[in-house]
C-alpha positions as a LaTeX table, in Angstrom:
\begin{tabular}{lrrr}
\hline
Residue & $x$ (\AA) & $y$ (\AA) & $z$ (\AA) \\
\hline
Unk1 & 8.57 & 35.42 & 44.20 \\
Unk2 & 8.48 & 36.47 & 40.83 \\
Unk3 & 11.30 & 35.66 & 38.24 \\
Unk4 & 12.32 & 39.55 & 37.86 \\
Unk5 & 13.60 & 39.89 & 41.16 \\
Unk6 & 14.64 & 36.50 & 41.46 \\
Unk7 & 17.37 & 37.25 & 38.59 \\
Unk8 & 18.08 & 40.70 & 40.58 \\
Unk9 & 19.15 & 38.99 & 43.37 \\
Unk10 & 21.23 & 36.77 & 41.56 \\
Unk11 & 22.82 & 39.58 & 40.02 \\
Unk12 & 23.41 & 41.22 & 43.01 \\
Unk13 & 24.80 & 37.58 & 44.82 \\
Unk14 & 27.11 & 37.64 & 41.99 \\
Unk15 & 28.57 & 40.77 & 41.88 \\
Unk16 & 29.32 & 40.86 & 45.79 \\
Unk17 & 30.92 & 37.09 & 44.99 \\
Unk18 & 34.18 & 37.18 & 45.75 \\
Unk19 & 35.84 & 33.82 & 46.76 \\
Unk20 & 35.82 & 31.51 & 43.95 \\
Unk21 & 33.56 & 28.89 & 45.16 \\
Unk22 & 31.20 & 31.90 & 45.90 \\
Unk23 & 30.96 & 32.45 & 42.35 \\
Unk24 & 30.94 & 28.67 & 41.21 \\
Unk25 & 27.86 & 28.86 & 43.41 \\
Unk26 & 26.40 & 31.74 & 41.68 \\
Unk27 & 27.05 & 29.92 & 38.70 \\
Unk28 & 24.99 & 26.84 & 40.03 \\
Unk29 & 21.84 & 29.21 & 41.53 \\
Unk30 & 21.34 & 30.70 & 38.05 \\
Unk31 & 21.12 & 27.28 & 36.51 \\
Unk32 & 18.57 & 26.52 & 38.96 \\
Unk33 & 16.83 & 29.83 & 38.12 \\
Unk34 & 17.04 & 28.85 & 34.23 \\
Unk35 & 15.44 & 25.29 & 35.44 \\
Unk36 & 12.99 & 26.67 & 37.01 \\
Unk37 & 11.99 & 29.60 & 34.47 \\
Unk38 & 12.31 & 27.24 & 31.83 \\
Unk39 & 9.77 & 24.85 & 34.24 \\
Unk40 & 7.04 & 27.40 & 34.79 \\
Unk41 & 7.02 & 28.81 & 30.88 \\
Unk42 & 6.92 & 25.27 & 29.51 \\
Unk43 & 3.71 & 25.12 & 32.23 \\
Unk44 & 2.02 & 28.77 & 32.17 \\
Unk45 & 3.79 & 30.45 & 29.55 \\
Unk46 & 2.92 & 31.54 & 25.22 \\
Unk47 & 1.99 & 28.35 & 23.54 \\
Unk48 & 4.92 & 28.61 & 21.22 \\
Unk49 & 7.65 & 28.99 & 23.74 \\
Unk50 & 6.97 & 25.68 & 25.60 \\
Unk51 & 9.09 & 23.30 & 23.39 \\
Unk52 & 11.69 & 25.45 & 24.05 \\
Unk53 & 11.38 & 26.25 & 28.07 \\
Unk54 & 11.28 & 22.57 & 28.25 \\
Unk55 & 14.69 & 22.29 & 26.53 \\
Unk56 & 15.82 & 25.63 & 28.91 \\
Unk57 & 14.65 & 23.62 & 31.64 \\
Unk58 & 16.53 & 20.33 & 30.73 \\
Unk59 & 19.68 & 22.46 & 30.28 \\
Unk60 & 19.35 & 24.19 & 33.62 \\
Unk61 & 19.17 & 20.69 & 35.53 \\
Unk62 & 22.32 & 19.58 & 33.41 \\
Unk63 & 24.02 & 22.82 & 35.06 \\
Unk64 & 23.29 & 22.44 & 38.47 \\
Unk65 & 24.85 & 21.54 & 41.46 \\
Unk66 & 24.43 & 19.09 & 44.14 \\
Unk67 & 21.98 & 20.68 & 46.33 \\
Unk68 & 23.69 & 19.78 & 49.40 \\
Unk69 & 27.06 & 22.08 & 48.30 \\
Unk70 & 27.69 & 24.30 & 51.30 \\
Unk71 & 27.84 & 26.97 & 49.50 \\
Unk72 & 24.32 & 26.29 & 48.46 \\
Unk73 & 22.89 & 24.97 & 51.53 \\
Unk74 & 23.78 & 28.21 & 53.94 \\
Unk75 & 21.15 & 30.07 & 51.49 \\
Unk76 & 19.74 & 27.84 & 49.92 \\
Unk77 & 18.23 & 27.45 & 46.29 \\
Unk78 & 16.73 & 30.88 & 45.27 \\
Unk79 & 14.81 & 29.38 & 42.43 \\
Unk80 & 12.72 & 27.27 & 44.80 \\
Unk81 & 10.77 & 30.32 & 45.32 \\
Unk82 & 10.03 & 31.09 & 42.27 \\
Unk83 & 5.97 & 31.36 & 42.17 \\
Unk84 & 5.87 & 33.14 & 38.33 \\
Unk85 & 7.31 & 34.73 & 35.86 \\
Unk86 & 5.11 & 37.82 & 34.74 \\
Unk87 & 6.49 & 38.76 & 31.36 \\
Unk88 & 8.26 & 36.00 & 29.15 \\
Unk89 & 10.43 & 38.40 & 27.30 \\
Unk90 & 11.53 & 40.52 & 30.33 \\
Unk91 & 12.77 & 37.63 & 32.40 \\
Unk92 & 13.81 & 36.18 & 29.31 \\
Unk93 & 15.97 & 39.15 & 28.56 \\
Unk94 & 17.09 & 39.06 & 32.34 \\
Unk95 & 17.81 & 35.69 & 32.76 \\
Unk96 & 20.17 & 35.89 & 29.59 \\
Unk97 & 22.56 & 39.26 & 31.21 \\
Unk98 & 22.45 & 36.68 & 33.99 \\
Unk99 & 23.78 & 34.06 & 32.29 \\
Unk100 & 26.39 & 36.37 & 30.18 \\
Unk101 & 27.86 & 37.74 & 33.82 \\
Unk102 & 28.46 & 34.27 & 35.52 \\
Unk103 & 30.00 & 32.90 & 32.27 \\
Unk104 & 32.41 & 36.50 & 32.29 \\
Unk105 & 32.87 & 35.37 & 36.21 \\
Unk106 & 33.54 & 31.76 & 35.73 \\
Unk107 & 35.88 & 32.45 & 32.80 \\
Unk108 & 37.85 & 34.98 & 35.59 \\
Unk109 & 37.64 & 32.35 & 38.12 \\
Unk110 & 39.08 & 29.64 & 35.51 \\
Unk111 & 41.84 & 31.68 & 34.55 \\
Unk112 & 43.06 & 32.73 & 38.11 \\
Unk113 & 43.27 & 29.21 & 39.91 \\
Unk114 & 45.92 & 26.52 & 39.43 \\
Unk115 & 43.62 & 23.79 & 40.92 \\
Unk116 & 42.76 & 21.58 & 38.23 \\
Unk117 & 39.57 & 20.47 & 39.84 \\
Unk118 & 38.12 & 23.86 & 40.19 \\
Unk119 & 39.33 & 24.62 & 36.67 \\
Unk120 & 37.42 & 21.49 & 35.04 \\
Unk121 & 34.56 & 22.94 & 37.22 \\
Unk122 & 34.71 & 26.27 & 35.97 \\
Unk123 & 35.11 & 24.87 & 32.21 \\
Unk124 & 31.71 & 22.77 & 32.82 \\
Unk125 & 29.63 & 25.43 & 34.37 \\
Unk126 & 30.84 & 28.00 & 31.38 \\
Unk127 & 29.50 & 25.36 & 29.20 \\
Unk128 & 26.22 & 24.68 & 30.60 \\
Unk129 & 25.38 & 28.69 & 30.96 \\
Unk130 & 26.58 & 28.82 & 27.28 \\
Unk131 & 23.72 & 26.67 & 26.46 \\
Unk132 & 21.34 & 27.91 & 28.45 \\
Unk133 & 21.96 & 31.51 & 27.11 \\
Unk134 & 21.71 & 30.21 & 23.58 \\
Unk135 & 18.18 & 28.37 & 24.36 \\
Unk136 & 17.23 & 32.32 & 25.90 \\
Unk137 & 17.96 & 33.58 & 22.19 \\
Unk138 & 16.28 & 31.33 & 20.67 \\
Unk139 & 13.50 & 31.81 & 22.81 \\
Unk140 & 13.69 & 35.86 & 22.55 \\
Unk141 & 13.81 & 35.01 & 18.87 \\
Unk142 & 11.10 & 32.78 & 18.74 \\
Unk143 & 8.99 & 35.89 & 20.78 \\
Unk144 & 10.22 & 38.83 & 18.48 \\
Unk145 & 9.31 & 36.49 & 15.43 \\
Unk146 & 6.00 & 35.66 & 16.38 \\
Unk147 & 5.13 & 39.88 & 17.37 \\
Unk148 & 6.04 & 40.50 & 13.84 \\
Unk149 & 3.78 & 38.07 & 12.45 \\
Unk150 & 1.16 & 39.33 & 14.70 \\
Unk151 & 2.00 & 42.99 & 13.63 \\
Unk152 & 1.59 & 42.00 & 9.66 \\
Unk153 & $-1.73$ & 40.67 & 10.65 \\
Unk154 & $-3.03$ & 43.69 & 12.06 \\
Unk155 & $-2.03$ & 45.67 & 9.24 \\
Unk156 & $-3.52$ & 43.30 & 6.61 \\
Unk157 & $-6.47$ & 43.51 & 8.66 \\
Unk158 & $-6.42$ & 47.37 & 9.03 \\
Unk159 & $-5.31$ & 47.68 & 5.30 \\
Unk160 & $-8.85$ & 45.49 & 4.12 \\
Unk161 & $-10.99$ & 47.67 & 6.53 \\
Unk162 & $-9.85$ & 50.39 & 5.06 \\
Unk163 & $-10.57$ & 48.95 & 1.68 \\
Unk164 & $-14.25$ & 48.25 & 2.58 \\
Unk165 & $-14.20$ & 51.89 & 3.64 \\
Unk166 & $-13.55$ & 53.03 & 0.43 \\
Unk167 & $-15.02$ & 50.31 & $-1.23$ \\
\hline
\end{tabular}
């Protein structure tokens, strides 16, 4: 399955999370989806993103859970069938809303529960997407960067053709 609609349905698993545990385990299925993006662009993806998807990746297995949480085990791992991602900056871009809306979750979660374990939990899972969305950015960045240095090199090249033209 391709990383788009793998981060759709993670969305949507989210957003119909209700129970707090439900969306811990959100939380831990898009850190496996960040592992796994992160896996397959440091593999297949642009040349000068895969220093950086092998960071996302590193991050993403920091975040995750045991895989053998019930939560996680009734459905088990989305991001094990993930088979590619199409277009860096779109799943990029996807993964990163992703990440924003289980840290806004987790942060809901954290305030609302008096059980310190599930707290700590919460605090630790906020972290790790925090990092994970910043290594996204830097990514995106990395991707808008390079187009513009692609861009001036098409006009210098355009601007000396049309040199010789007149030459």
């Amino acid at each position: 399955m391709d990383a788009e609609r793998l981060i759709g349905a993670g969305r949507v698993a989210l957003a119909r999370s209700g129970a707090a545990l439900d969306i811990v385990a959100e939380a831990w299925q898009a850190q496996a989806l960040a592992q796994a993006i992160g896996d397959q662009l440091a593999l297949h993806g642009p040349q000068e993103l895969r220093t950086e998807a092998r960071g996302l990746a590193e991050t993403g297995a920091r975040g995750g859970a045991s895989p053998d949480h019930p939560s996680l085990r009734a459905g088990g791992i989305r991001a094990a069938r993930l088979s590619t991602v199409i277009d860096p900056r779109t799943t990029l871009t996807g993964l990163g809303v992703l990440l924003g809306e289980v840290g806004i979750a987790l942060v809901s979660v954290a305030c609302g529960t008096d059980e310190e374990g599930l707290y700590w939990q919460c605090i630790e899972a906020i972290d790790a997407a925090d990092e994970s969305n910043d290594r996204v950015l830097g990514m995106l960045r990395k991707l808008t960067a390079q187009d513009e240095v692609r861009e001036r090199v098409r006009e210098t090249e355009k601007e000396r053709e049309r040199e010789k033209e007149r030459g």
